[in-house]
Amino acid sequence: MVILFSPSEGKRKGGDGPSLVPSSFLFPERFTQRMAVLEQYQTIIQKGNITELSDLFGIKDEKEFQRYTHSLDTAATMKAIERYDGVAYDYLQYHQLEKQAQEYIDRNVIIFSNLFGPIRAADMIPDYKLKQGSSIGTFAPEKFYKKHFSDVLDQMIGKQDVLDLRAGFYDKFYTCVHPPTTLKFLKEGKVVSHWAKAYRGIVLREAAKYQIDSLADFLALRIEGLELLEVNETAKKREVIYTIG
């Protein structure tokens, strides 16, 4: 099973991994394309004015800019799954999982980075800041990665089951050839939006703990606090609906 996941606006600082090379990423043969995006990003960091940097980073405090204006191609790295530090990752609790569950995530999860595109959870990335949906100058990363990486993602995924835990924005990076399985969470009959991030993290944690490798296994998985309500199938996706207890 392949699990698609969103990145996070929040990042952990530091890292002790080597600087970026082709083997840092899934699809090393497309390293040149990733670096083309990174080059444009770093041009704005080096030459952009305050307004451009604020739009790029999604922050207004100029004192915070300094953290993100270093050269990324020579910066220290860490695993993407450890770098990201948002709600979904807090509830995933990667560091508290047993080694076998961590290895499952490293191997099965693809994260859609706003800057680096589709990467494995174990891929090594530097600290960076790029607001979701922001263009890099006149350049739209989501359009670029969909154009240049969809073919290799299709080949890698093949006929495997896909559990799509991404937020809706990241559909713009990649559309599955075969209908993926998505999730919806209801509380008192209403769709949960913000806290859906937390439940996506919980679902990924449980899938990793039990080494889920097929849709059938996933549907049989019992997750504390969630009750399977129904499964709706369309030509484009299979939607699993949970109620929150």
mmCIF file of C-alpha atoms in Angstrom:
data_model
loop_
_atom_site.group_PDB
_atom_site.id
_atom_site.type_symbol
_atom_site.label_atom_id
_atom_site.label_comp_id
_atom_site.label_asym_id
_atom_site.label_seq_id
_atom_site.Cartn_x
_atom_site.Cartn_y
_atom_site.Cartn_z
ATOM 1 C CA MET A 1 0.000 0.000 0.000
ATOM 2 C CA VAL A 2 1.109 3.546 -0.772
ATOM 3 C CA ILE A 3 0.032 6.333 1.595
ATOM 4 C CA LEU A 4 -0.050 9.944 0.393
ATOM 5 C CA PHE A 5 0.442 12.600 3.059
ATOM 6 C CA SER A 6 0.614 16.386 3.393
ATOM 7 C CA PRO A 7 3.604 18.376 4.640
ATOM 8 C CA SER A 8 3.353 20.910 7.456
ATOM 9 C CA GLU A 9 3.917 24.651 7.701
ATOM 10 C CA GLY A 10 5.869 24.017 10.905
ATOM 11 C CA LYS A 11 9.377 22.552 10.710
ATOM 12 C CA ARG A 12 11.937 21.393 13.240
ATOM 13 C CA LYS A 13 15.244 23.236 13.159
ATOM 14 C CA GLY A 14 18.653 21.698 12.670
ATOM 15 C CA GLY A 15 19.633 18.322 11.329
ATOM 16 C CA ASP A 16 22.813 16.308 11.031
ATOM 17 C CA GLY A 17 22.275 14.740 7.610
ATOM 18 C CA PRO A 18 24.382 15.513 4.526
ATOM 19 C CA SER A 19 23.545 18.299 2.083
ATOM 20 C CA LEU A 20 21.284 17.602 -0.889
ATOM 21 C CA VAL A 21 22.334 15.087 -3.535
ATOM 22 C CA PRO A 22 20.260 13.002 -5.979
ATOM 23 C CA SER A 23 20.045 10.092 -3.519
ATOM 24 C CA SER A 24 18.458 12.413 -0.934
ATOM 25 C CA PHE A 25 15.163 11.964 -2.755
ATOM 26 C CA LEU A 26 12.701 9.545 -4.234
ATOM 27 C CA PHE A 27 13.218 9.539 -8.025
ATOM 28 C CA PRO A 28 16.889 10.618 -8.016
ATOM 29 C CA GLU A 29 16.747 10.790 -11.812
ATOM 30 C CA ARG A 30 14.508 13.874 -11.421
ATOM 31 C CA PHE A 31 16.950 15.674 -9.109
ATOM 32 C CA THR A 32 17.667 18.292 -11.788
ATOM 33 C CA GLN A 33 13.983 19.246 -11.923
ATOM 34 C CA ARG A 34 13.824 19.651 -8.151
ATOM 35 C CA MET A 35 16.923 21.807 -8.196
ATOM 36 C CA ALA A 36 15.351 24.036 -10.855
ATOM 37 C CA VAL A 37 12.590 24.840 -8.361
ATOM 38 C CA LEU A 38 15.087 25.305 -5.551
ATOM 39 C CA GLU A 39 17.177 27.689 -7.678
ATOM 40 C CA GLN A 40 14.201 29.978 -8.248
ATOM 41 C CA TYR A 41 13.301 29.823 -4.551
ATOM 42 C CA GLN A 42 16.830 30.788 -3.521
ATOM 43 C CA THR A 43 16.939 33.637 -6.026
ATOM 44 C CA ILE A 44 14.012 35.256 -4.239
ATOM 45 C CA ILE A 45 15.618 34.607 -0.849
ATOM 46 C CA GLN A 46 18.808 36.320 -1.986
ATOM 47 C CA LYS A 47 17.335 39.191 -3.997
ATOM 48 C CA GLY A 48 13.714 39.535 -2.878
ATOM 49 C CA ASN A 49 12.350 42.510 -0.965
ATOM 50 C CA ILE A 50 10.461 42.327 2.323
ATOM 51 C CA THR A 51 7.081 41.986 0.633
ATOM 52 C CA GLU A 52 8.268 39.156 -1.618
ATOM 53 C CA LEU A 53 9.821 37.291 1.296
ATOM 54 C CA SER A 54 6.722 37.756 3.424
ATOM 55 C CA ASP A 55 4.546 36.330 0.646
ATOM 56 C CA LEU A 56 6.961 33.439 0.092
ATOM 57 C CA PHE A 57 7.288 32.463 3.754
ATOM 58 C CA GLY A 58 3.768 33.356 4.864
ATOM 59 C CA ILE A 59 5.104 35.338 7.839
ATOM 60 C CA LYS A 60 5.272 39.090 8.552
ATOM 61 C CA ASP A 61 7.859 39.342 11.312
ATOM 62 C CA GLU A 62 11.134 40.263 9.621
ATOM 63 C CA LYS A 63 13.063 38.858 12.599
ATOM 64 C CA GLU A 64 11.870 35.384 11.601
ATOM 65 C CA PHE A 65 13.177 35.737 8.041
ATOM 66 C CA GLN A 66 16.781 35.081 9.050
ATOM 67 C CA ARG A 67 16.055 31.441 9.871
ATOM 68 C CA TYR A 68 15.013 30.785 6.280
ATOM 69 C CA THR A 69 17.456 32.867 4.237
ATOM 70 C CA HIS A 70 20.331 30.382 4.259
ATOM 71 C CA SER A 71 21.479 28.377 1.239
ATOM 72 C CA LEU A 72 19.455 25.169 1.147
ATOM 73 C CA ASP A 73 21.635 23.216 -1.269
ATOM 74 C CA THR A 74 24.453 23.131 1.317
ATOM 75 C CA ALA A 75 22.329 23.006 4.500
ATOM 76 C CA ALA A 76 22.155 20.101 6.951
ATOM 77 C CA THR A 77 19.197 17.750 6.515
ATOM 78 C CA MET A 78 16.974 15.349 8.439
ATOM 79 C CA LYS A 79 14.231 12.879 7.511
ATOM 80 C CA ALA A 80 11.151 14.624 6.144
ATOM 81 C CA ILE A 81 8.927 12.724 8.585
ATOM 82 C CA GLU A 82 11.008 14.206 11.422
ATOM 83 C CA ARG A 83 11.394 17.666 9.881
ATOM 84 C CA TYR A 84 7.664 18.415 9.652
ATOM 85 C CA ASP A 85 6.111 19.548 12.903
ATOM 86 C CA GLY A 86 2.383 20.233 12.528
ATOM 87 C CA VAL A 87 -0.832 18.837 13.997
ATOM 88 C CA ALA A 88 -0.879 15.621 11.936
ATOM 89 C CA TYR A 89 2.734 14.911 12.863
ATOM 90 C CA ASP A 90 2.092 15.597 16.542
ATOM 91 C CA TYR A 91 -0.652 12.966 16.541
ATOM 92 C CA LEU A 92 1.382 10.553 14.449
ATOM 93 C CA GLN A 93 4.006 10.447 17.232
ATOM 94 C CA TYR A 94 6.656 9.007 14.932
ATOM 95 C CA HIS A 95 9.383 9.050 17.588
ATOM 96 C CA GLN A 96 7.267 6.990 19.967
ATOM 97 C CA LEU A 97 6.582 4.224 17.453
ATOM 98 C CA GLU A 98 8.483 0.968 17.451
ATOM 99 C CA LYS A 99 11.202 0.573 14.839
ATOM 100 C CA GLN A 100 9.073 -1.686 12.628
ATOM 101 C CA ALA A 101 6.300 0.923 12.481
ATOM 102 C CA GLN A 102 8.796 3.701 11.727
ATOM 103 C CA GLU A 103 10.261 1.651 8.900
ATOM 104 C CA TYR A 104 6.752 1.116 7.502
ATOM 105 C CA ILE A 105 6.244 4.892 7.377
ATOM 106 C CA ASP A 106 9.701 5.498 5.904
ATOM 107 C CA ARG A 107 8.949 3.002 3.151
ATOM 108 C CA ASN A 108 5.246 3.512 2.383
ATOM 109 C CA VAL A 109 4.517 7.218 2.883
ATOM 110 C CA ILE A 110 4.923 9.864 0.178
ATOM 111 C CA ILE A 111 4.749 13.479 1.362
ATOM 112 C CA PHE A 112 3.972 16.275 -1.083
ATOM 113 C CA SER A 113 6.355 19.104 -0.218
ATOM 114 C CA ASN A 114 5.493 22.579 -1.494
ATOM 115 C CA LEU A 115 9.162 23.074 -2.354
ATOM 116 C CA PHE A 116 10.568 19.619 -3.129
ATOM 117 C CA GLY A 117 7.496 17.873 -4.573
ATOM 118 C CA PRO A 118 6.753 14.181 -3.891
ATOM 119 C CA ILE A 119 9.259 12.751 -1.411
ATOM 120 C CA ARG A 120 9.395 9.650 0.766
ATOM 121 C CA ALA A 121 8.976 10.076 4.499
ATOM 122 C CA ALA A 122 12.616 9.005 4.877
ATOM 123 C CA ASP A 123 13.995 11.448 2.291
ATOM 124 C CA MET A 124 16.489 13.935 3.720
ATOM 125 C CA ILE A 125 15.490 17.604 3.508
ATOM 126 C CA PRO A 126 16.765 20.902 4.965
ATOM 127 C CA ASP A 127 14.833 23.398 7.054
ATOM 128 C CA TYR A 128 12.793 25.690 4.785
ATOM 129 C CA LYS A 129 9.671 27.830 4.657
ATOM 130 C CA LEU A 130 7.213 28.053 1.777
ATOM 131 C CA LYS A 131 3.600 28.955 2.416
ATOM 132 C CA GLN A 132 1.058 26.500 1.020
ATOM 133 C CA GLY A 133 -0.226 27.796 -2.298
ATOM 134 C CA SER A 134 2.477 30.448 -2.666
ATOM 135 C CA SER A 135 4.095 30.931 -6.037
ATOM 136 C CA ILE A 136 7.853 31.232 -6.298
ATOM 137 C CA GLY A 137 7.858 34.494 -8.173
ATOM 138 C CA THR A 138 5.643 33.681 -11.143
ATOM 139 C CA PHE A 139 6.310 29.951 -10.763
ATOM 140 C CA ALA A 140 3.643 27.568 -9.367
ATOM 141 C CA PRO A 141 5.324 24.499 -7.778
ATOM 142 C CA GLU A 142 2.166 22.376 -7.764
ATOM 143 C CA LYS A 143 1.749 22.725 -11.536
ATOM 144 C CA PHE A 144 5.430 22.022 -12.162
ATOM 145 C CA TYR A 145 5.510 18.857 -10.056
ATOM 146 C CA LYS A 146 2.261 17.543 -11.494
ATOM 147 C CA LYS A 147 3.673 17.970 -14.997
ATOM 148 C CA HIS A 148 7.128 16.520 -14.346
ATOM 149 C CA PHE A 149 6.528 13.845 -11.683
ATOM 150 C CA SER A 150 3.117 12.287 -12.396
ATOM 151 C CA ASP A 151 4.576 9.726 -14.786
ATOM 152 C CA VAL A 152 7.152 8.373 -12.326
ATOM 153 C CA LEU A 153 4.593 8.319 -9.521
ATOM 154 C CA ASP A 154 2.227 6.337 -11.756
ATOM 155 C CA GLN A 155 4.994 3.831 -12.504
ATOM 156 C CA MET A 156 6.017 3.481 -8.869
ATOM 157 C CA ILE A 157 2.470 3.052 -7.548
ATOM 158 C CA GLY A 158 1.309 0.741 -10.325
ATOM 159 C CA LYS A 159 -1.705 -1.242 -9.142
ATOM 160 C CA GLN A 160 -1.013 -0.891 -5.429
ATOM 161 C CA ASP A 161 -3.815 0.334 -3.180
ATOM 162 C CA VAL A 162 -3.484 4.039 -2.385
ATOM 163 C CA LEU A 163 -4.621 5.602 0.880
ATOM 164 C CA ASP A 164 -4.782 9.341 0.241
ATOM 165 C CA LEU A 165 -4.469 11.250 3.523
ATOM 166 C CA ARG A 166 -3.577 14.566 1.901
ATOM 167 C CA ALA A 167 -5.378 17.849 2.491
ATOM 168 C CA GLY A 168 -7.369 18.865 -0.581
ATOM 169 C CA PHE A 169 -4.828 21.414 -1.828
ATOM 170 C CA TYR A 170 -2.282 18.677 -2.536
ATOM 171 C CA ASP A 171 -4.526 17.072 -5.132
ATOM 172 C CA LYS A 172 -3.008 19.746 -7.377
ATOM 173 C CA PHE A 173 0.382 17.993 -7.201
ATOM 174 C CA TYR A 174 -0.792 14.587 -8.348
ATOM 175 C CA THR A 175 -3.934 12.758 -9.441
ATOM 176 C CA CYS A 176 -3.962 8.997 -9.002
ATOM 177 C CA VAL A 177 -4.596 6.914 -12.131
ATOM 178 C CA HIS A 178 -6.617 4.372 -10.158
ATOM 179 C CA PRO A 179 -9.229 5.559 -7.627
ATOM 180 C CA PRO A 180 -7.555 6.139 -4.247
ATOM 181 C CA THR A 181 -9.150 5.722 -0.845
ATOM 182 C CA THR A 182 -9.819 9.003 0.971
ATOM 183 C CA LEU A 183 -11.217 9.702 4.433
ATOM 184 C CA LYS A 184 -13.928 11.941 5.847
ATOM 185 C CA PHE A 185 -14.509 12.536 9.551
ATOM 186 C CA LEU A 186 -17.900 13.480 11.005
ATOM 187 C CA LYS A 187 -18.753 14.683 14.491
ATOM 188 C CA GLU A 188 -22.415 15.074 15.366
ATOM 189 C CA GLY A 189 -23.209 14.832 11.671
ATOM 190 C CA LYS A 190 -20.865 17.667 10.633
ATOM 191 C CA VAL A 191 -17.624 17.350 8.659
ATOM 192 C CA VAL A 192 -14.534 17.988 10.770
ATOM 193 C CA SER A 193 -12.068 20.266 8.978
ATOM 194 C CA HIS A 194 -9.186 21.541 11.142
ATOM 195 C CA TRP A 195 -9.079 18.490 13.400
ATOM 196 C CA ALA A 196 -9.082 16.217 10.368
ATOM 197 C CA LYS A 197 -5.316 16.802 10.401
ATOM 198 C CA ALA A 198 -5.084 15.164 13.806
ATOM 199 C CA TYR A 199 -7.147 12.170 12.745
ATOM 200 C CA ARG A 200 -5.074 11.702 9.592
ATOM 201 C CA GLY A 201 -2.034 11.481 11.837
ATOM 202 C CA ILE A 202 -3.796 8.974 14.078
ATOM 203 C CA VAL A 203 -4.869 6.857 11.096
ATOM 204 C CA LEU A 204 -1.326 6.784 9.734
ATOM 205 C CA ARG A 205 0.023 5.822 13.154
ATOM 206 C CA GLU A 206 -2.374 2.889 13.447
ATOM 207 C CA ALA A 207 -1.736 1.741 9.870
ATOM 208 C CA ALA A 208 1.985 1.707 10.643
ATOM 209 C CA LYS A 209 1.568 -0.123 13.946
ATOM 210 C CA TYR A 210 -0.388 -2.910 12.260
ATOM 211 C CA GLN A 211 1.622 -2.921 9.020
ATOM 212 C CA ILE A 212 -1.452 -2.435 6.815
ATOM 213 C CA ASP A 213 -0.662 -3.439 3.222
ATOM 214 C CA SER A 214 -4.061 -3.538 1.490
ATOM 215 C CA LEU A 215 -7.384 -1.745 1.433
ATOM 216 C CA ALA A 216 -9.099 -4.821 2.858
ATOM 217 C CA ASP A 217 -6.741 -4.786 5.844
ATOM 218 C CA PHE A 218 -7.295 -1.066 6.288
ATOM 219 C CA LEU A 219 -11.089 -1.363 6.322
ATOM 220 C CA ALA A 220 -10.782 -4.106 8.937
ATOM 221 C CA LEU A 221 -8.608 -1.888 11.157
ATOM 222 C CA ARG A 222 -10.265 -0.725 14.354
ATOM 223 C CA ILE A 223 -9.103 2.718 15.465
ATOM 224 C CA GLU A 224 -9.910 3.984 18.952
ATOM 225 C CA GLY A 225 -12.212 6.993 18.851
ATOM 226 C CA LEU A 226 -13.354 6.351 15.275
ATOM 227 C CA GLU A 227 -16.296 4.318 14.047
ATOM 228 C CA LEU A 228 -16.629 3.290 10.419
ATOM 229 C CA LEU A 229 -19.927 4.679 9.166
ATOM 230 C CA GLU A 230 -19.915 3.879 5.448
ATOM 231 C CA VAL A 231 -17.816 3.569 2.311
ATOM 232 C CA ASN A 232 -18.879 5.491 -0.792
ATOM 233 C CA GLU A 233 -17.398 4.643 -4.189
ATOM 234 C CA THR A 234 -17.319 6.831 -7.301
ATOM 235 C CA ALA A 235 -15.357 6.686 -10.527
ATOM 236 C CA LYS A 236 -12.693 8.955 -9.018
ATOM 237 C CA LYS A 237 -12.272 7.732 -5.445
ATOM 238 C CA ARG A 238 -13.413 5.505 -2.607
ATOM 239 C CA GLU A 239 -14.404 7.604 0.414
ATOM 240 C CA VAL A 240 -14.325 6.037 3.861
ATOM 241 C CA ILE A 241 -16.483 7.959 6.322
ATOM 242 C CA TYR A 242 -15.832 7.798 10.062
ATOM 243 C CA THR A 243 -17.771 9.214 12.969
ATOM 244 C CA ILE A 244 -15.759 10.564 15.851
ATOM 245 C CA GLY A 245 -16.748 9.079 19.182
#
